[in-house]
JSON list of C-alpha atoms in Angstrom, two decimals:
[
{"chain": "A", "resi": 1, "resn": "MET", "atom": "CA", "xyz": [88.68, 126.02, 124.44]},
{"chain": "A", "resi": 2, "resn": "ILE", "atom": "CA", "xyz": [85.24, 124.86, 123.82]},
{"chain": "A", "resi": 3, "resn": "ASP", "atom": "CA", "xyz": [82.41, 124.46, 126.43]},
{"chain": "A", "resi": 4, "resn": "LYS", "atom": "CA", "xyz": [79.99, 121.24, 127.46]},
{"chain": "A", "resi": 5, "resn": "VAL", "atom": "CA", "xyz": [77.65, 122.37, 124.80]},
{"chain": "A", "resi": 6, "resn": "ASP", "atom": "CA", "xyz": [80.14, 122.51, 121.85]},
{"chain": "A", "resi": 7, "resn": "HIS", "atom": "CA", "xyz": [81.55, 119.50, 123.13]},
{"chain": "A", "resi": 8, "resn": "LYS", "atom": "CA", "xyz": [78.12, 117.88, 122.65]},
{"chain": "A", "resi": 9, "resn": "ILE", "atom": "CA", "xyz": [77.52, 119.15, 119.23]},
{"chain": "A", "resi": 10, "resn": "LEU", "atom": "CA", "xyz": [81.11, 118.05, 118.30]},
{"chain": "A", "resi": 11, "resn": "GLU", "atom": "CA", "xyz": [80.19, 114.40, 119.56]},
{"chain": "A", "resi": 12, "resn": "ILE", "atom": "CA", "xyz": [77.12, 114.36, 117.43]},
{"chain": "A", "resi": 13, "resn": "LEU", "atom": "CA", "xyz": [78.58, 115.63, 114.35]},
{"chain": "A", "resi": 14, "resn": "GLN", "atom": "CA", "xyz": [81.61, 113.15, 114.43]},
{"chain": "A", "resi": 15, "resn": "ASN", "atom": "CA", "xyz": [78.97, 110.39, 114.47]},
{"chain": "A", "resi": 16, "resn": "THR", "atom": "CA", "xyz": [76.47, 111.28, 112.07]},
{"chain": "A", "resi": 17, "resn": "GLY", "atom": "CA", "xyz": [77.94, 114.47, 110.00]},
{"chain": "A", "resi": 18, "resn": "ARG", "atom": "CA", "xyz": [74.75, 114.93, 108.16]},
{"chain": "A", "resi": 19, "resn": "ASP", "atom": "CA", "xyz": [72.44, 115.87, 111.25]},
{"chain": "A", "resi": 20, "resn": "SER", "atom": "CA", "xyz": [70.83, 119.02, 110.62]},
{"chain": "A", "resi": 21, "resn": "ALA", "atom": "CA", "xyz": [71.02, 121.98, 112.94]},
{"chain": "A", "resi": 22, "resn": "SER", "atom": "CA", "xyz": [67.46, 121.31, 113.46]},
{"chain": "A", "resi": 23, "resn": "HIS", "atom": "CA", "xyz": [68.25, 117.72, 114.90]},
{"chain": "A", "resi": 24, "resn": "ILE", "atom": "CA", "xyz": [71.13, 118.93, 116.76]},
{"chain": "A", "resi": 25, "resn": "ALA", "atom": "CA", "xyz": [68.92, 121.22, 118.62]},
{"chain": "A", "resi": 26, "resn": "THR", "atom": "CA", "xyz": [66.39, 118.90, 119.60]},
{"chain": "A", "resi": 27, "resn": "GLU", "atom": "CA", "xyz": [69.23, 116.58, 120.82]},
{"chain": "A", "resi": 28, "resn": "ILE", "atom": "CA", "xyz": [70.89, 119.06, 123.11]},
{"chain": "A", "resi": 29, "resn": "GLY", "atom": "CA", "xyz": [67.89, 121.22, 123.98]},
{"chain": "A", "resi": 30, "resn": "MET", "atom": "CA", "xyz": [68.86, 124.30, 122.28]},
{"chain": "A", "resi": 31, "resn": "SER", "atom": "CA", "xyz": [67.22, 126.70, 119.82]},
{"chain": "A", "resi": 32, "resn": "VAL", "atom": "CA", "xyz": [68.14, 126.02, 115.97]},
{"chain": "A", "resi": 33, "resn": "PRO", "atom": "CA", "xyz": [69.92, 129.64, 115.70]},
{"chain": "A", "resi": 34, "resn": "ALA", "atom": "CA", "xyz": [71.91, 129.21, 118.59]},
{"chain": "A", "resi": 35, "resn": "VAL", "atom": "CA", "xyz": [73.16, 125.68, 117.66]},
{"chain": "A", "resi": 36, "resn": "SER", "atom": "CA", "xyz": [73.76, 126.99, 113.92]},
{"chain": "A", "resi": 37, "resn": "GLU", "atom": "CA", "xyz": [75.87, 129.88, 115.41]},
{"chain": "A", "resi": 38, "resn": "ARG", "atom": "CA", "xyz": [77.82, 127.55, 117.49]},
{"chain": "A", "resi": 39, "resn": "ILE", "atom": "CA", "xyz": [78.47, 125.41, 114.66]},
{"chain": "A", "resi": 40, "resn": "HIS", "atom": "CA", "xyz": [79.59, 128.33, 112.19]},
{"chain": "A", "resi": 41, "resn": "LYS", "atom": "CA", "xyz": [81.99, 129.72, 115.21]},
{"chain": "A", "resi": 42, "resn": "LEU", "atom": "CA", "xyz": [83.37, 126.25, 115.04]},
{"chain": "A", "resi": 43, "resn": "GLU", "atom": "CA", "xyz": [84.04, 126.14, 111.67]},
{"chain": "A", "resi": 44, "resn": "GLU", "atom": "CA", "xyz": [85.76, 129.43, 111.60]},
{"chain": "A", "resi": 45, "resn": "SER", "atom": "CA", "xyz": [87.87, 128.57, 114.30]},
{"chain": "A", "resi": 46, "resn": "GLY", "atom": "CA", "xyz": [89.11, 125.59, 112.42]},
{"chain": "A", "resi": 47, "resn": "ILE", "atom": "CA", "xyz": [87.75, 122.94, 115.19]},
{"chain": "A", "resi": 48, "resn": "ILE", "atom": "CA", "xyz": [85.59, 121.79, 112.47]},
{"chain": "A", "resi": 49, "resn": "SER", "atom": "CA", "xyz": [87.72, 121.53, 109.42]},
{"chain": "A", "resi": 50, "resn": "GLY", "atom": "CA", "xyz": [85.22, 120.16, 107.15]},
{"chain": "A", "resi": 51, "resn": "TYR", "atom": "CA", "xyz": [82.62, 117.36, 106.27]},
{"chain": "A", "resi": 52, "resn": "GLU", "atom": "CA", "xyz": [83.23, 114.30, 104.12]},
{"chain": "A", "resi": 53, "resn": "ALA", "atom": "CA", "xyz": [81.51, 111.25, 102.76]},
{"chain": "A", "resi": 54, "resn": "ILE", "atom": "CA", "xyz": [83.55, 108.32, 103.95]},
{"chain": "A", "resi": 55, "resn": "VAL", "atom": "CA", "xyz": [84.23, 105.79, 100.94]},
{"chain": "A", "resi": 56, "resn": "ASP", "atom": "CA", "xyz": [85.08, 102.19, 101.27]},
{"chain": "A", "resi": 57, "resn": "PRO", "atom": "CA", "xyz": [88.00, 101.77, 98.84]},
{"chain": "A", "resi": 58, "resn": "LYS", "atom": "CA", "xyz": [87.37, 98.15, 98.20]},
{"chain": "A", "resi": 59, "resn": "LYS", "atom": "CA", "xyz": [83.96, 98.88, 96.97]},
{"chain": "A", "resi": 60, "resn": "VAL", "atom": "CA", "xyz": [85.18, 101.22, 94.43]},
{"chain": "A", "resi": 61, "resn": "GLY", "atom": "CA", "xyz": [87.85, 99.16, 93.14]},
{"chain": "A", "resi": 62, "resn": "LEU", "atom": "CA", "xyz": [90.84, 99.75, 95.36]},
{"chain": "A", "resi": 63, "resn": "ASP", "atom": "CA", "xyz": [91.46, 96.53, 96.72]},
{"chain": "A", "resi": 64, "resn": "VAL", "atom": "CA", "xyz": [95.16, 96.76, 98.17]},
{"chain": "A", "resi": 65, "resn": "ALA", "atom": "CA", "xyz": [95.78, 99.14, 101.04]},
{"chain": "A", "resi": 66, "resn": "ALA", "atom": "CA", "xyz": [99.37, 99.97, 102.19]},
{"chain": "A", "resi": 67, "resn": "ILE", "atom": "CA", "xyz": [101.32, 101.93, 104.52]},
{"chain": "A", "resi": 68, "resn": "ILE", "atom": "CA", "xyz": [104.51, 103.26, 103.17]},
{"chain": "A", "resi": 69, "resn": "THR", "atom": "CA", "xyz": [107.73, 104.45, 105.38]},
{"chain": "A", "resi": 70, "resn": "LEU", "atom": "CA", "xyz": [109.96, 106.80, 103.47]},
{"chain": "A", "resi": 71, "resn": "VAL", "atom": "CA", "xyz": [113.54, 107.03, 104.49]},
{"chain": "A", "resi": 72, "resn": "SER", "atom": "CA", "xyz": [115.07, 110.33, 103.03]},
{"chain": "A", "resi": 73, "resn": "GLU", "atom": "CA", "xyz": [118.48, 111.77, 102.92]},
{"chain": "A", "resi": 74, "resn": "SER", "atom": "CA", "xyz": [117.68, 114.77, 104.74]},
{"chain": "A", "resi": 75, "resn": "SER", "atom": "CA", "xyz": [115.32, 117.26, 105.29]},
{"chain": "A", "resi": 76, "resn": "ARG", "atom": "CA", "xyz": [116.41, 119.28, 102.45]},
{"chain": "A", "resi": 77, "resn": "ASN", "atom": "CA", "xyz": [113.51, 117.61, 100.42]},
{"chain": "A", "resi": 78, "resn": "PHE", "atom": "CA", "xyz": [111.06, 117.71, 102.88]},
{"chain": "A", "resi": 79, "resn": "ASP", "atom": "CA", "xyz": [108.63, 120.22, 101.32]},
{"chain": "A", "resi": 80, "resn": "GLU", "atom": "CA", "xyz": [108.82, 118.77, 97.96]},
{"chain": "A", "resi": 81, "resn": "ILE", "atom": "CA", "xyz": [107.79, 115.03, 99.45]},
{"chain": "A", "resi": 82, "resn": "VAL", "atom": "CA", "xyz": [104.95, 116.87, 101.06]},
{"chain": "A", "resi": 83, "resn": "LYS", "atom": "CA", "xyz": [103.99, 118.57, 97.90]},
{"chain": "A", "resi": 84, "resn": "LEU", "atom": "CA", "xyz": [104.22, 115.22, 95.92]},
{"chain": "A", "resi": 85, "resn": "ALA", "atom": "CA", "xyz": [102.59, 113.11, 98.30]},
{"chain": "A", "resi": 86, "resn": "ASN", "atom": "CA", "xyz": [99.44, 115.60, 98.46]},
{"chain": "A", "resi": 87, "resn": "GLU", "atom": "CA", "xyz": [99.38, 115.47, 94.29]},
{"chain": "A", "resi": 88, "resn": "THR", "atom": "CA", "xyz": [99.71, 112.06, 94.35]},
{"chain": "A", "resi": 89, "resn": "GLN", "atom": "CA", "xyz": [95.86, 110.65, 94.33]},
{"chain": "A", "resi": 90, "resn": "GLU", "atom": "CA", "xyz": [96.83, 107.20, 95.75]},
{"chain": "A", "resi": 91, "resn": "VAL", "atom": "CA", "xyz": [98.28, 108.71, 98.88]},
{"chain": "A", "resi": 92, "resn": "VAL", "atom": "CA", "xyz": [95.16, 109.40, 101.28]},
{"chain": "A", "resi": 93, "resn": "GLN", "atom": "CA", "xyz": [97.03, 110.42, 104.12]},
{"chain": "A", "resi": 94, "resn": "CYS", "atom": "CA", "xyz": [100.76, 111.64, 104.61]},
{"chain": "A", "resi": 95, "resn": "PHE", "atom": "CA", "xyz": [102.43, 112.16, 108.07]},
{"chain": "A", "resi": 96, "resn": "THR", "atom": "CA", "xyz": [105.96, 113.37, 109.05]},
{"chain": "A", "resi": 97, "resn": "THR", "atom": "CA", "xyz": [107.18, 111.20, 111.54]},
{"chain": "A", "resi": 98, "resn": "THR", "atom": "CA", "xyz": [110.41, 110.41, 113.88]},
{"chain": "A", "resi": 99, "resn": "GLY", "atom": "CA", "xyz": [112.33, 107.21, 114.05]},
{"chain": "A", "resi": 100, "resn": "ALA", "atom": "CA", "xyz": [113.90, 105.58, 111.04]},
{"chain": "A", "resi": 101, "resn": "GLY", "atom": "CA", "xyz": [111.77, 107.27, 108.26]},
{"chain": "A", "resi": 102, "resn": "SER", "atom": "CA", "xyz": [110.90, 110.74, 107.69]},
{"chain": "A", "resi": 103, "resn": "HIS", "atom": "CA", "xyz": [107.21, 110.37, 106.31]},
{"chain": "A", "resi": 104, "resn": "LEU", "atom": "CA", "xyz": [104.61, 107.75, 106.67]},
{"chain": "A", "resi": 105, "resn": "LEU", "atom": "CA", "xyz": [101.95, 107.13, 103.84]},
{"chain": "A", "resi": 106, "resn": "ILE", "atom": "CA", "xyz": [98.74, 105.63, 103.69]},
{"chain": "A", "resi": 107, "resn": "VAL", "atom": "CA", "xyz": [97.74, 104.57, 100.22]},
{"chain": "A", "resi": 108, "resn": "ASN", "atom": "CA", "xyz": [95.12, 102.59, 98.27]},
{"chain": "A", "resi": 109, "resn": "THR", "atom": "CA", "xyz": [95.45, 100.99, 94.64]},
{"chain": "A", "resi": 110, "resn": "GLU", "atom": "CA", "xyz": [93.70, 98.68, 92.35]},
{"chain": "A", "resi": 111, "resn": "ASN", "atom": "CA", "xyz": [96.00, 96.02, 92.84]},
{"chain": "A", "resi": 112, "resn": "SER", "atom": "CA", "xyz": [99.61, 94.78, 93.10]},
{"chain": "A", "resi": 113, "resn": "GLU", "atom": "CA", "xyz": [100.60, 95.83, 90.10]},
{"chain": "A", "resi": 114, "resn": "SER", "atom": "CA", "xyz": [99.58, 99.54, 90.60]},
{"chain": "A", "resi": 115, "resn": "LEU", "atom": "CA", "xyz": [100.99, 99.42, 94.01]},
{"chain": "A", "resi": 116, "resn": "GLU", "atom": "CA", "xyz": [104.45, 98.47, 92.59]},
{"chain": "A", "resi": 117, "resn": "TRP", "atom": "CA", "xyz": [104.05, 101.38, 90.13]},
{"chain": "A", "resi": 118, "resn": "LEU", "atom": "CA", "xyz": [103.43, 103.66, 92.63]},
{"chain": "A", "resi": 119, "resn": "LEU", "atom": "CA", "xyz": [106.45, 102.63, 94.88]},
{"chain": "A", "resi": 120, "resn": "ARG", "atom": "CA", "xyz": [108.77, 102.89, 91.61]},
{"chain": "A", "resi": 121, "resn": "GLU", "atom": "CA", "xyz": [107.38, 106.48, 91.44]},
{"chain": "A", "resi": 122, "resn": "ILE", "atom": "CA", "xyz": [107.68, 107.38, 95.00]},
{"chain": "A", "resi": 123, "resn": "GLN", "atom": "CA", "xyz": [111.22, 106.02, 95.10]},
{"chain": "A", "resi": 124, "resn": "SER", "atom": "CA", "xyz": [112.17, 108.54, 92.40]},
{"chain": "A", "resi": 125, "resn": "TRP", "atom": "CA", "xyz": [111.04, 111.69, 94.51]},
{"chain": "A", "resi": 126, "resn": "PRO", "atom": "CA", "xyz": [113.90, 114.01, 95.44]},
{"chain": "A", "resi": 127, "resn": "GLY", "atom": "CA", "xyz": [115.54, 112.84, 98.44]},
{"chain": "A", "resi": 128, "resn": "VAL", "atom": "CA", "xyz": [113.77, 109.56, 98.92]},
{"chain": "A", "resi": 129, "resn": "LEU", "atom": "CA", "xyz": [116.62, 106.87, 99.69]},
{"chain": "A", "resi": 130, "resn": "ARG", "atom": "CA", "xyz": [114.18, 103.96, 100.12]},
{"chain": "A", "resi": 131, "resn": "THR", "atom": "CA", "xyz": [110.80, 102.59, 101.19]},
{"chain": "A", "resi": 132, "resn": "GLU", "atom": "CA", "xyz": [109.46, 100.20, 103.45]},
{"chain": "A", "resi": 133, "resn": "THR", "atom": "CA", "xyz": [105.89, 99.14, 102.72]},
{"chain": "A", "resi": 134, "resn": "GLN", "atom": "CA", "xyz": [103.38, 97.41, 104.91]},
{"chain": "A", "resi": 135, "resn": "LEU", "atom": "CA", "xyz": [100.12, 95.88, 103.27]},
{"chain": "A", "resi": 136, "resn": "ILE", "atom": "CA", "xyz": [97.09, 96.30, 105.24]},
{"chain": "A", "resi": 137, "resn": "LEU", "atom": "CA", "xyz": [95.15, 93.01, 105.34]},
{"chain": "A", "resi": 138, "resn": "SER", "atom": "CA", "xyz": [92.25, 94.20, 107.27]},
{"chain": "A", "resi": 139, "resn": "SER", "atom": "CA", "xyz": [90.92, 97.33, 108.96]},
{"chain": "A", "resi": 140, "resn": "TYR", "atom": "CA", "xyz": [88.84, 97.07, 112.23]},
{"chain": "A", "resi": 141, "resn": "LYS", "atom": "CA", "xyz": [88.97, 101.12, 113.14]},
{"chain": "A", "resi": 142, "resn": "ALA", "atom": "CA", "xyz": [89.21, 103.89, 110.87]},
{"chain": "A", "resi": 143, "resn": "GLY", "atom": "CA", "xyz": [88.22, 107.07, 110.60]},
{"chain": "A", "resi": 144, "resn": "HIS", "atom": "CA", "xyz": [88.69, 110.55, 112.09]},
{"chain": "A", "resi": 145, "resn": "HIS", "atom": "CA", "xyz": [86.77, 110.39, 115.43]},
{"chain": "A", "resi": 146, "resn": "ILE", "atom": "CA", "xyz": [88.54, 111.54, 118.19]},
{"chain": "A", "resi": 147, "resn": "LYS", "atom": "CA", "xyz": [87.56, 111.61, 122.02]},
{"chain": "A", "resi": 148, "resn": "ILE", "atom": "CA", "xyz": [87.27, 115.24, 122.87]},
{"chain": "A", "resi": 149, "resn": "PRO", "atom": "CA", "xyz": [88.75, 116.33, 126.17]}
]
């Protein structure tokens, strides 16, 4: 588990992942080496799994976002579906789910034509019986910021 200091460090990093250890140390009243060591431990333990730039898909020409639910024949092709989802550039997130579908994909494509092409590709994956697609019209909250208990 994490203590209150780690909690504060994580909150700062989730809000502005580019803050230096020096800035974080000033914010929480600790030395830079102590903060650096704590960040390193959070990374080593997997609590912090990485740092990345958040790119606006629309500003780089990816105008269509969709949620695709995969309905598969059985769990026999589970690993292959996950592998193919990870290899498909348009798939930005892949989840396994309960309910009618086995997997849920979040995708970004340039236009409806490229979405249609992607759907045909996904529908040819082993074990996929059908897909159900919902277009995302607007996004009001997105990201990986989580409330830490």
